[in-house]
PDB file of C-alpha atoms in Angstrom:
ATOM      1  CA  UNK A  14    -253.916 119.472 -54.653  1.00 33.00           C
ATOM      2  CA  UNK A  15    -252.786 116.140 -54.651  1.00 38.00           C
ATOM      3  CA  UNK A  16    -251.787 115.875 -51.081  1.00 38.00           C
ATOM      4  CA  UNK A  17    -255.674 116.515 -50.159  1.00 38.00           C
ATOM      5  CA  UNK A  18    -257.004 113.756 -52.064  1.00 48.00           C
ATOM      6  CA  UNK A  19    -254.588 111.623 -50.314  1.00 52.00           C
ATOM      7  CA  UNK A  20    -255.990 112.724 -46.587  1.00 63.00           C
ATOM      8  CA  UNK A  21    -255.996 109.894 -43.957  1.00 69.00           C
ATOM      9  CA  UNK A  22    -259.015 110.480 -41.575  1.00 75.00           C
ATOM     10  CA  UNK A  23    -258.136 107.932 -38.568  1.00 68.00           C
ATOM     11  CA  UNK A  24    -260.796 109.216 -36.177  1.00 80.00           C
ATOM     12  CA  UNK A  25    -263.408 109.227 -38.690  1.00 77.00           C
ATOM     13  CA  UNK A  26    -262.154 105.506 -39.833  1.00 77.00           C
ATOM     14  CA  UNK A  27    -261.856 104.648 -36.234  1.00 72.00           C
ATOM     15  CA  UNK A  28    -265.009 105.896 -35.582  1.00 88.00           C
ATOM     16  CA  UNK A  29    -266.790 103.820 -38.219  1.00 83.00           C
ATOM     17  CA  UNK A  30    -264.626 100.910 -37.503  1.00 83.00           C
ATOM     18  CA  UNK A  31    -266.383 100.757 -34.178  1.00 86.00           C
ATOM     19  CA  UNK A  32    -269.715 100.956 -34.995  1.00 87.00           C
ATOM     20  CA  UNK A  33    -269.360  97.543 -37.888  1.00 83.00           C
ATOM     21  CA  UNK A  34    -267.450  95.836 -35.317  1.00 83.00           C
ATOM     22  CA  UNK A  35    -270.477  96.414 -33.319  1.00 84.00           C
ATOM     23  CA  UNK A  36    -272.784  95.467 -36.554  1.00 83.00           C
ATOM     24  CA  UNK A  37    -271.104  93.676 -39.278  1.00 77.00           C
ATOM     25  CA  UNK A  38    -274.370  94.418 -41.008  1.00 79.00           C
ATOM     26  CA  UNK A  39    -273.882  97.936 -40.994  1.00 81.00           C
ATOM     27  CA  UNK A  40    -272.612  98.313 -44.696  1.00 78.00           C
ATOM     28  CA  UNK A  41    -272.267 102.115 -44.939  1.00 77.00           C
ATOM     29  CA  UNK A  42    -269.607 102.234 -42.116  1.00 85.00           C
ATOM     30  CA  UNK A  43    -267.175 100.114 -44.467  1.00 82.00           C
ATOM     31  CA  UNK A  44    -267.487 102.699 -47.243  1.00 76.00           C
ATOM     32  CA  UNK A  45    -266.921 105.432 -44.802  1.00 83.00           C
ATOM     33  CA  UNK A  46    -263.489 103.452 -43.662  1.00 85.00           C
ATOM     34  CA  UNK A  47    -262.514 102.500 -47.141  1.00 78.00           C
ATOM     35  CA  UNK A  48    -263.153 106.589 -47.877  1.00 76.00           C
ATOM     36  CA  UNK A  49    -261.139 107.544 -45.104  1.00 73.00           C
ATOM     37  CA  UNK A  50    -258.314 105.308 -45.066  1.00 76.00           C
ATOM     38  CA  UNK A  51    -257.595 104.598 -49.135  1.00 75.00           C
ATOM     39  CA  UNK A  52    -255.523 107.483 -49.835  1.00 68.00           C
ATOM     40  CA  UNK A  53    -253.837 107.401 -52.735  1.00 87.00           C
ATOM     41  CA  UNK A  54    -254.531 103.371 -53.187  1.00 93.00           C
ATOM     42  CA  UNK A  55    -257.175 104.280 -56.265  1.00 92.00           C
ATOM     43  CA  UNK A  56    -254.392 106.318 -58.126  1.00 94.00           C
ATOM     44  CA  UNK A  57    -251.923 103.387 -57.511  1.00 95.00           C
ATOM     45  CA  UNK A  58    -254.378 101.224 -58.583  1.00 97.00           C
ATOM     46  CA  UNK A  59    -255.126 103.464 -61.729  1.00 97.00           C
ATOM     47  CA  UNK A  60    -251.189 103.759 -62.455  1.00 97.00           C
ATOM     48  CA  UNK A  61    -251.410  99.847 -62.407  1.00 98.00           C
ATOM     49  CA  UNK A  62    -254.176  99.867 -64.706  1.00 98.00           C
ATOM     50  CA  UNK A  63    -252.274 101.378 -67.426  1.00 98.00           C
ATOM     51  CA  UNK A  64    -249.424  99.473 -67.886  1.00 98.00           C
ATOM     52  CA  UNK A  65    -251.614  96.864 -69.518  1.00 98.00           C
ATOM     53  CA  UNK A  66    -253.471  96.722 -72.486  1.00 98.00           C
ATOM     54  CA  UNK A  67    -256.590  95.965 -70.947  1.00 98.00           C
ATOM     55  CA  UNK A  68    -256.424  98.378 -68.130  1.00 98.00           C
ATOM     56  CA  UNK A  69    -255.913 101.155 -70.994  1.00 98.00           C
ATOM     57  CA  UNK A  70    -258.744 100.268 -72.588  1.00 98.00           C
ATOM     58  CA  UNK A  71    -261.095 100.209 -69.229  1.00 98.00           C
ATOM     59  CA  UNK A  72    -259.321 103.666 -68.260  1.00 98.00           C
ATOM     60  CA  UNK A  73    -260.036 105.338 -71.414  1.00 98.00           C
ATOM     61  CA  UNK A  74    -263.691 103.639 -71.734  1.00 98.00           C
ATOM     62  CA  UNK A  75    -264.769 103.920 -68.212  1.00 98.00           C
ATOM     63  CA  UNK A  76    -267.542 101.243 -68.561  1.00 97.00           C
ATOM     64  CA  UNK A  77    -270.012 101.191 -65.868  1.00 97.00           C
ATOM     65  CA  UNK A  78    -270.446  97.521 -64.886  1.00 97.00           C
ATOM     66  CA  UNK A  79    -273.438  98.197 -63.061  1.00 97.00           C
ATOM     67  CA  UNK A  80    -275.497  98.579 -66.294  1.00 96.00           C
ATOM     68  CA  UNK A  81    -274.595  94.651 -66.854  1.00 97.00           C
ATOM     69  CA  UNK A  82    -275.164  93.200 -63.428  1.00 97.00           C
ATOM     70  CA  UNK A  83    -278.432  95.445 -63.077  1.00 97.00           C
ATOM     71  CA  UNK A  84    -279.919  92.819 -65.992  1.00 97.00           C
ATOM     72  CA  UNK A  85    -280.633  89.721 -63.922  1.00 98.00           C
ATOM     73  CA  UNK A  86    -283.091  88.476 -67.264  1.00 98.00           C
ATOM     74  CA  UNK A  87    -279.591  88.442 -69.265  1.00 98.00           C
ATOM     75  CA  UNK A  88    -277.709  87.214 -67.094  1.00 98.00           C
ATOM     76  CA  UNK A  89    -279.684  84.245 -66.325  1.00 98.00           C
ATOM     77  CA  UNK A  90    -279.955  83.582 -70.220  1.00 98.00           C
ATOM     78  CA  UNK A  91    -275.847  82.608 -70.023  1.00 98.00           C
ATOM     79  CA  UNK A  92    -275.577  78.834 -69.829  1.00 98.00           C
ATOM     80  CA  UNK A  93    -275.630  77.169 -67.062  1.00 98.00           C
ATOM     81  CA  UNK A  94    -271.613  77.203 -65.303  1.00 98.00           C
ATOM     82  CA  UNK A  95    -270.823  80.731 -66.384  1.00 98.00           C
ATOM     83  CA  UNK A  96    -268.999  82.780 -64.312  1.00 98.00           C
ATOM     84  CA  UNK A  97    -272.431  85.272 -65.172  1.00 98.00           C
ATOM     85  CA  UNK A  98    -274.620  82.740 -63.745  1.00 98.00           C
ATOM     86  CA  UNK A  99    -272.150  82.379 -60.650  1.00 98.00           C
ATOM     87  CA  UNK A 100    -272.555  85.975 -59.627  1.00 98.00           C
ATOM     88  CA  UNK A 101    -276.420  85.913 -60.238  1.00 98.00           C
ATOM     89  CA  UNK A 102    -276.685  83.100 -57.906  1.00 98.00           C
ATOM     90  CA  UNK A 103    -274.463  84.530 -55.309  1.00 97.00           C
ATOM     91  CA  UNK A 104    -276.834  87.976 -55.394  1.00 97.00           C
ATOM     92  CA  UNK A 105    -279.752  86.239 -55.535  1.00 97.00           C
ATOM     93  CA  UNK A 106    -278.856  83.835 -52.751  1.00 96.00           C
ATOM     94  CA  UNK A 107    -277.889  86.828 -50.577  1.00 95.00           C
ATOM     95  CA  UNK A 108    -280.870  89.124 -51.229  1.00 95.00           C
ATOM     96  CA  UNK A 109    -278.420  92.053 -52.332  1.00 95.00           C
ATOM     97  CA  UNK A 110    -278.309  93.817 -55.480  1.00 95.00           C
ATOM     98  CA  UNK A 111    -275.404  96.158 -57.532  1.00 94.00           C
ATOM     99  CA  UNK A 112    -277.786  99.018 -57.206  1.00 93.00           C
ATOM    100  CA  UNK A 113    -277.863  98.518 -53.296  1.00 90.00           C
ATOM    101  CA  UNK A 114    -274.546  98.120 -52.822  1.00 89.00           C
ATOM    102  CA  UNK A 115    -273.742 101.623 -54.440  1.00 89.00           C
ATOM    103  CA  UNK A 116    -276.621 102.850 -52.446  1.00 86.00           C
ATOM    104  CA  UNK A 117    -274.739 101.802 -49.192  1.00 82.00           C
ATOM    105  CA  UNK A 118    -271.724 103.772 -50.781  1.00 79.00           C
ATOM    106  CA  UNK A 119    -273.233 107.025 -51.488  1.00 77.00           C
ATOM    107  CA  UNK A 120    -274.813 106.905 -47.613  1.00 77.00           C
ATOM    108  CA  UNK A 121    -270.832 105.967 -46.535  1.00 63.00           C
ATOM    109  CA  UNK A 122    -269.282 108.756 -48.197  1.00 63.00           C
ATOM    110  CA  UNK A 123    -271.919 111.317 -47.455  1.00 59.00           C
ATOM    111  CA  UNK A 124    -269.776 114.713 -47.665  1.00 56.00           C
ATOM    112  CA  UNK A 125    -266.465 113.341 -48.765  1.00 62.00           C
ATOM    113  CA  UNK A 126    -264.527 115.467 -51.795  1.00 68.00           C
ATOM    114  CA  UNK A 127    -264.359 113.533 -54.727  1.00 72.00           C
ATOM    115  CA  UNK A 128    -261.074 112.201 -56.031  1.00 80.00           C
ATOM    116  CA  UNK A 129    -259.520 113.047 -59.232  1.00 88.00           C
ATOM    117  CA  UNK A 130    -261.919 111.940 -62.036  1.00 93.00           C
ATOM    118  CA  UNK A 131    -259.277 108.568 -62.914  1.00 95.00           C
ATOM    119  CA  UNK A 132    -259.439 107.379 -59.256  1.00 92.00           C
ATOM    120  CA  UNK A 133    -262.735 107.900 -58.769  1.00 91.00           C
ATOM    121  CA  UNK A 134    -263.676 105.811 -61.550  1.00 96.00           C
ATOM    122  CA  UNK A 135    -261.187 103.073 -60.373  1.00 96.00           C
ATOM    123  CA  UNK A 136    -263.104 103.548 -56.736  1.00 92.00           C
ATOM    124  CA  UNK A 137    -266.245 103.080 -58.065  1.00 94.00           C
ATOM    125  CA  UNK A 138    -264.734  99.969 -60.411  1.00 97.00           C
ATOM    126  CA  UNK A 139    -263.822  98.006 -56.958  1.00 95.00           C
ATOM    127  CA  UNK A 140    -267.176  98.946 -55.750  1.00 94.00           C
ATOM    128  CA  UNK A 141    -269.030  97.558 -58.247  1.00 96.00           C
ATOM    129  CA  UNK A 142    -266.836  94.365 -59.404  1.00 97.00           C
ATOM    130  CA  UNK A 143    -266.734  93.088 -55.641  1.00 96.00           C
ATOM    131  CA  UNK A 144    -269.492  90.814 -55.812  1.00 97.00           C
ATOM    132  CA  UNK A 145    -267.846  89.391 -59.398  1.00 98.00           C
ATOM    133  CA  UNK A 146    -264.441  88.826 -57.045  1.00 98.00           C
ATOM    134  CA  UNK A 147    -266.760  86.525 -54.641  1.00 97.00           C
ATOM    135  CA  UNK A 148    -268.643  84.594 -57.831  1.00 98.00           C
ATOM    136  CA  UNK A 149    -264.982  83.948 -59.394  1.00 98.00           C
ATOM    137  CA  UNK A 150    -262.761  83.503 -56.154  1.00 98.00           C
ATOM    138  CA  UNK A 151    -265.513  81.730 -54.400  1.00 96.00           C
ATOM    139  CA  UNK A 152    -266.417  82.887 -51.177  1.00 96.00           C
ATOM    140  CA  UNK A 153    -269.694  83.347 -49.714  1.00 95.00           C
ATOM    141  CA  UNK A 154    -271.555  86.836 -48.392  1.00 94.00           C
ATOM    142  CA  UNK A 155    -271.454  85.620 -44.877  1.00 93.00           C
ATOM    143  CA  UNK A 156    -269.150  87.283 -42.137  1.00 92.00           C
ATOM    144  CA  UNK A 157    -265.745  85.035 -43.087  1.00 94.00           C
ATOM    145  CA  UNK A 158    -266.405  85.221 -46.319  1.00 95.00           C
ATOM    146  CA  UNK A 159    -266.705  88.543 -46.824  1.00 94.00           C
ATOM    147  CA  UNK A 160    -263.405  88.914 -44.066  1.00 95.00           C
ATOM    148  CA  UNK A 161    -261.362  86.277 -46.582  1.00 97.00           C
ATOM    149  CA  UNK A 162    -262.304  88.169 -49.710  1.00 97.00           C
ATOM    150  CA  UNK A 163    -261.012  91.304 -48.153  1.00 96.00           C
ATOM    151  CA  UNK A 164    -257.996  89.535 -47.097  1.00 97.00           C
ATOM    152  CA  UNK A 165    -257.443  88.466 -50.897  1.00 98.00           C
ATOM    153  CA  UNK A 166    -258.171  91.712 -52.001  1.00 97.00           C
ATOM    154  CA  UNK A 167    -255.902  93.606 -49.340  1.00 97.00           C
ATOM    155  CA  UNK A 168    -252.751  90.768 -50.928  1.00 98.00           C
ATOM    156  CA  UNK A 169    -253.516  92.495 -54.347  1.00 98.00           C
ATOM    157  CA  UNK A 170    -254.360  96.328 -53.101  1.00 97.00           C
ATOM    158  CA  UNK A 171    -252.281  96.847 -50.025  1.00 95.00           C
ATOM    159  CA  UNK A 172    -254.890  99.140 -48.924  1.00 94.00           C
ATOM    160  CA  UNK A 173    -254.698 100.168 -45.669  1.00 92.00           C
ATOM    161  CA  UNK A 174    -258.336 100.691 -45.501  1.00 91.00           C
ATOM    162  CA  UNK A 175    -258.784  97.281 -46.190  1.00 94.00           C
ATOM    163  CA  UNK A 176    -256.517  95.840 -43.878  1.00 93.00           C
ATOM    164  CA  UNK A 177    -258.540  97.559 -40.896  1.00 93.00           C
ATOM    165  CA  UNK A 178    -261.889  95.868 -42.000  1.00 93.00           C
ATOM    166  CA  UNK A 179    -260.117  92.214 -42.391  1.00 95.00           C
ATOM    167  CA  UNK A 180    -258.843  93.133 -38.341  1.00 93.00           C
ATOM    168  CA  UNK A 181    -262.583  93.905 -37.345  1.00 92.00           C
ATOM    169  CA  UNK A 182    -263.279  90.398 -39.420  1.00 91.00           C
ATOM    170  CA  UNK A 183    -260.638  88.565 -37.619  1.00 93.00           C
ATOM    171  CA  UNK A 184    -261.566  89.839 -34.193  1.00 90.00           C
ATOM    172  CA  UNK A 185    -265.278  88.924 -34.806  1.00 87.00           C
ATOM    173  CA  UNK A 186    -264.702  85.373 -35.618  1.00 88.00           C
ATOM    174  CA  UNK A 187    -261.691  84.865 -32.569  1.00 86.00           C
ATOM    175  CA  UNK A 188    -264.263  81.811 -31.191  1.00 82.00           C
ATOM    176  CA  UNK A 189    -264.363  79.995 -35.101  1.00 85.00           C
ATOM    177  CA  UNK A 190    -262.041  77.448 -34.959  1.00 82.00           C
ATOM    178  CA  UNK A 191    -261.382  77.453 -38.703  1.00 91.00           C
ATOM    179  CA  UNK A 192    -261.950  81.184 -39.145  1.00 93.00           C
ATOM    180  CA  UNK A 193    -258.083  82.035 -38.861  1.00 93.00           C
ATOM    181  CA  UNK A 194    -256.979  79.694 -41.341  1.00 95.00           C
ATOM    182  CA  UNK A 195    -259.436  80.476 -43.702  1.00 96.00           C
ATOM    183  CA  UNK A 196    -258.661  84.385 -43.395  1.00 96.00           C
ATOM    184  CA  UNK A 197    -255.171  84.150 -43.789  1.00 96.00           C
ATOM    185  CA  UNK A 198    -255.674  81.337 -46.639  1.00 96.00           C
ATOM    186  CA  UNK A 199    -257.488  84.042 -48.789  1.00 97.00           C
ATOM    187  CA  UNK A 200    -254.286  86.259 -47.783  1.00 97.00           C
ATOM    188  CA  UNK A 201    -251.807  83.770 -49.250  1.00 97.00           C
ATOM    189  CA  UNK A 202    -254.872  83.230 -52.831  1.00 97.00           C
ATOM    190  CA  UNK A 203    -254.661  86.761 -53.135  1.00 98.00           C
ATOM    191  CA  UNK A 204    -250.703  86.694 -53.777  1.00 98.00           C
ATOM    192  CA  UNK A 205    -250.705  83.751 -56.043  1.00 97.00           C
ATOM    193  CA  UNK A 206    -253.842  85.318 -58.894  1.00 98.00           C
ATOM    194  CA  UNK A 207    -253.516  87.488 -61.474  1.00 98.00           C
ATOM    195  CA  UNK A 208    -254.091  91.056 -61.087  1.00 98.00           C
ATOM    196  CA  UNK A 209    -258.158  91.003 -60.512  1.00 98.00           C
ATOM    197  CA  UNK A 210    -258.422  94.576 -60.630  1.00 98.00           C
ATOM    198  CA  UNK A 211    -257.133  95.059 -64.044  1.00 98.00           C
ATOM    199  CA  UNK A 212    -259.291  92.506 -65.289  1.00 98.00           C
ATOM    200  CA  UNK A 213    -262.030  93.048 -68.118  1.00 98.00           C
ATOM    201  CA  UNK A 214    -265.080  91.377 -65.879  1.00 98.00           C
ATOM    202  CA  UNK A 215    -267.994  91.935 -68.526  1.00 98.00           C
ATOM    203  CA  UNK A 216    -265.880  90.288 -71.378  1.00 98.00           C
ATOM    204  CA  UNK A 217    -266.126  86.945 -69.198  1.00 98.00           C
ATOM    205  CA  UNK A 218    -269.469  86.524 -67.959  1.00 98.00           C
ATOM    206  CA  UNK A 219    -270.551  83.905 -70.601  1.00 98.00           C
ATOM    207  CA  UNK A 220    -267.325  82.596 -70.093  1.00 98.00           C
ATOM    208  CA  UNK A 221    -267.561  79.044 -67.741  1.00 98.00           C
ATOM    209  CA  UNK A 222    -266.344  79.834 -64.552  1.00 97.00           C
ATOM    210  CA  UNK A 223    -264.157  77.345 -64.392  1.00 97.00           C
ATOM    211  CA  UNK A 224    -262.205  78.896 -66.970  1.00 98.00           C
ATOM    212  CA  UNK A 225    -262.331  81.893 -65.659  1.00 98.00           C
ATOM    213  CA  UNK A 226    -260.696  80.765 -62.805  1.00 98.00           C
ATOM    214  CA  UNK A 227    -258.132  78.950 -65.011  1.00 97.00           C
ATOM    215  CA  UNK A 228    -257.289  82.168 -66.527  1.00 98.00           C
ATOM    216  CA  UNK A 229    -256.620  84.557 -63.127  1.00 98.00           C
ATOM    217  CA  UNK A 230    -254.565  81.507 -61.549  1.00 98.00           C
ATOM    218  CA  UNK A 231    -257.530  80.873 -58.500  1.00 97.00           C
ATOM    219  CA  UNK A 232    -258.153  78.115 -57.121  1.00 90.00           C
ATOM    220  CA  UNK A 233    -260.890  75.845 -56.393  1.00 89.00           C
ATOM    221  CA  UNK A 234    -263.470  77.653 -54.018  1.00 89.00           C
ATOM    222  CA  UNK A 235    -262.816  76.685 -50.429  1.00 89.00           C
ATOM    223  CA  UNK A 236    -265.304  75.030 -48.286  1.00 91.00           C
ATOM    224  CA  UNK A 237    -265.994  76.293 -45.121  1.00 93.00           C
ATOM    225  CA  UNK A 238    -268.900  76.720 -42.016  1.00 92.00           C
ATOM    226  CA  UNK A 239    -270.471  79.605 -42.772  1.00 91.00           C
ATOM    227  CA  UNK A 240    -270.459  82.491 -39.789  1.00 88.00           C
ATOM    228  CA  UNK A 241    -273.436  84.670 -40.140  1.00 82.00           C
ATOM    229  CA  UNK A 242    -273.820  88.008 -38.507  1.00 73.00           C
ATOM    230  CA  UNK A 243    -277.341  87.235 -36.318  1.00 75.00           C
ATOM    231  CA  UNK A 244    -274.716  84.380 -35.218  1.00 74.00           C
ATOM    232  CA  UNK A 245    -272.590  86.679 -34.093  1.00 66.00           C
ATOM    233  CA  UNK A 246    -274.522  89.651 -32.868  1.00 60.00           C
ATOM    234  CA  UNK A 247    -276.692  86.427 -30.968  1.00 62.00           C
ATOM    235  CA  UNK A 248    -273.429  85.540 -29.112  1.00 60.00           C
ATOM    236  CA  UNK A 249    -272.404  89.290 -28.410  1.00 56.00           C
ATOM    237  CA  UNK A 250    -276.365  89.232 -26.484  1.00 57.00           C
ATOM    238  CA  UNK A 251    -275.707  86.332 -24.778  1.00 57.00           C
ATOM    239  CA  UNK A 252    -272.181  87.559 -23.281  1.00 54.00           C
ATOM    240  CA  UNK A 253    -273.326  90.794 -22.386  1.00 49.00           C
TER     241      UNK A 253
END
């Protein structure tokens, strides 16, 4: 039984991988990869979890984030500097929501058999805290940004999945001078912070960011030009 929650689907990753290199906006085909490709990386993940306190608790709890980052009116009670108020002004500033991403998911994973009832909540859990990894490591939602946060997050998941998406993001941005560097940079951040997966996000919301950061060894948020899709799907026009 476990063997088939573990199955690798390569053409239907492939398949998927082609169409967001072709769209980077297509959000759906990176759940289908990340479906296809994970294997057992949620059980590893979950086996992680439980060799800490924290990740014993949040196993045995199974909190549903989404029910905090749904409440934009709370959120933007938290003072001013809060890693809370980071993430609400990274969704707000690009127009996506935690309902919509988990919308995107469900169309993704449209006929896929669920995974044992541990991993699936720890699938759901990266899901969900994703946008929190951008507020507290500090990238933005455009195309590199979204490319280096993967990076990070393949340094701290070894997902295979993962590393296939970061490729697509790296072959996208080949004409960015910077885009390499900044790619591989979130690589090398990824190696060097605490555990983020393990981490208990709603405890630190009204915590100040800064902190926050303090606390899961990141560093200061890299600057960087911005590399937006309509860029990129512009330039894709004008070669063809």
């Amino acid at each position: 039984m476990a063997k088939s929650h573990a199955r690798i689907e390569f053409g239907r990753a492939f398949r998927a991988a082609r169409t967001l290199a072709a769209d980077p906006d297509d959000l759906p085909q990176v759940f289908t990869i990340i479906e296809a490709l994970s294997g057992g990386t949620m059980q590893r993940i979950a086996d992680r979890m439980a060799k800490s306190e924290t990740g014993r608790k949040l196993l045995a709890e199974r909190p549903d984030i989404v029910d905090v980052l749904v409440d934009r009116e709370a959120l933007a009670r938290l003072p001013e500097g809060t890693l809370g108020r980071a993430y609400l002004a990274f969704v707000e500033r690009e127009n996506i929501s935690a309902e919509g991403i988990r919308a995107a998911a469900v169309r993704g994973m449209t006929g896929r058999t669920p995974l044992p009832e541990t991993a699936e909540w720890v699938h759901a859990r990266m899901r969900d805290t994703h946008d929190l990894w951008h507020a507290a490591v500090g990238y933005q939602g455009d195309v590199l940004g979204e490319t280096a946060l993967l990076a990070f997050s393949l340094a701290q998941t070894n997902n295979p999945a993962i590393a296939l998406i970061v490729a697509i993001g790296l072959m996208k941005t080949i004409g960015k001078p910077e885009a390499r560097q900044v790619i591989l940079d979130g690589f090398r951040r990824g190696k060097k912070a605490a555990w983020l997966p393990g981490q208990d996000w709603a405890s630190m919301l009204a915590l100040p960011v800064d902190e926050v950061r303090r606390r899961l060894s990141l560093e200061a948020p890299p600057r960087y030009t911005r590399v937006n899709s309509s860029e990129l799907k512009a330039a894709a026009g004008a070669a063809a």
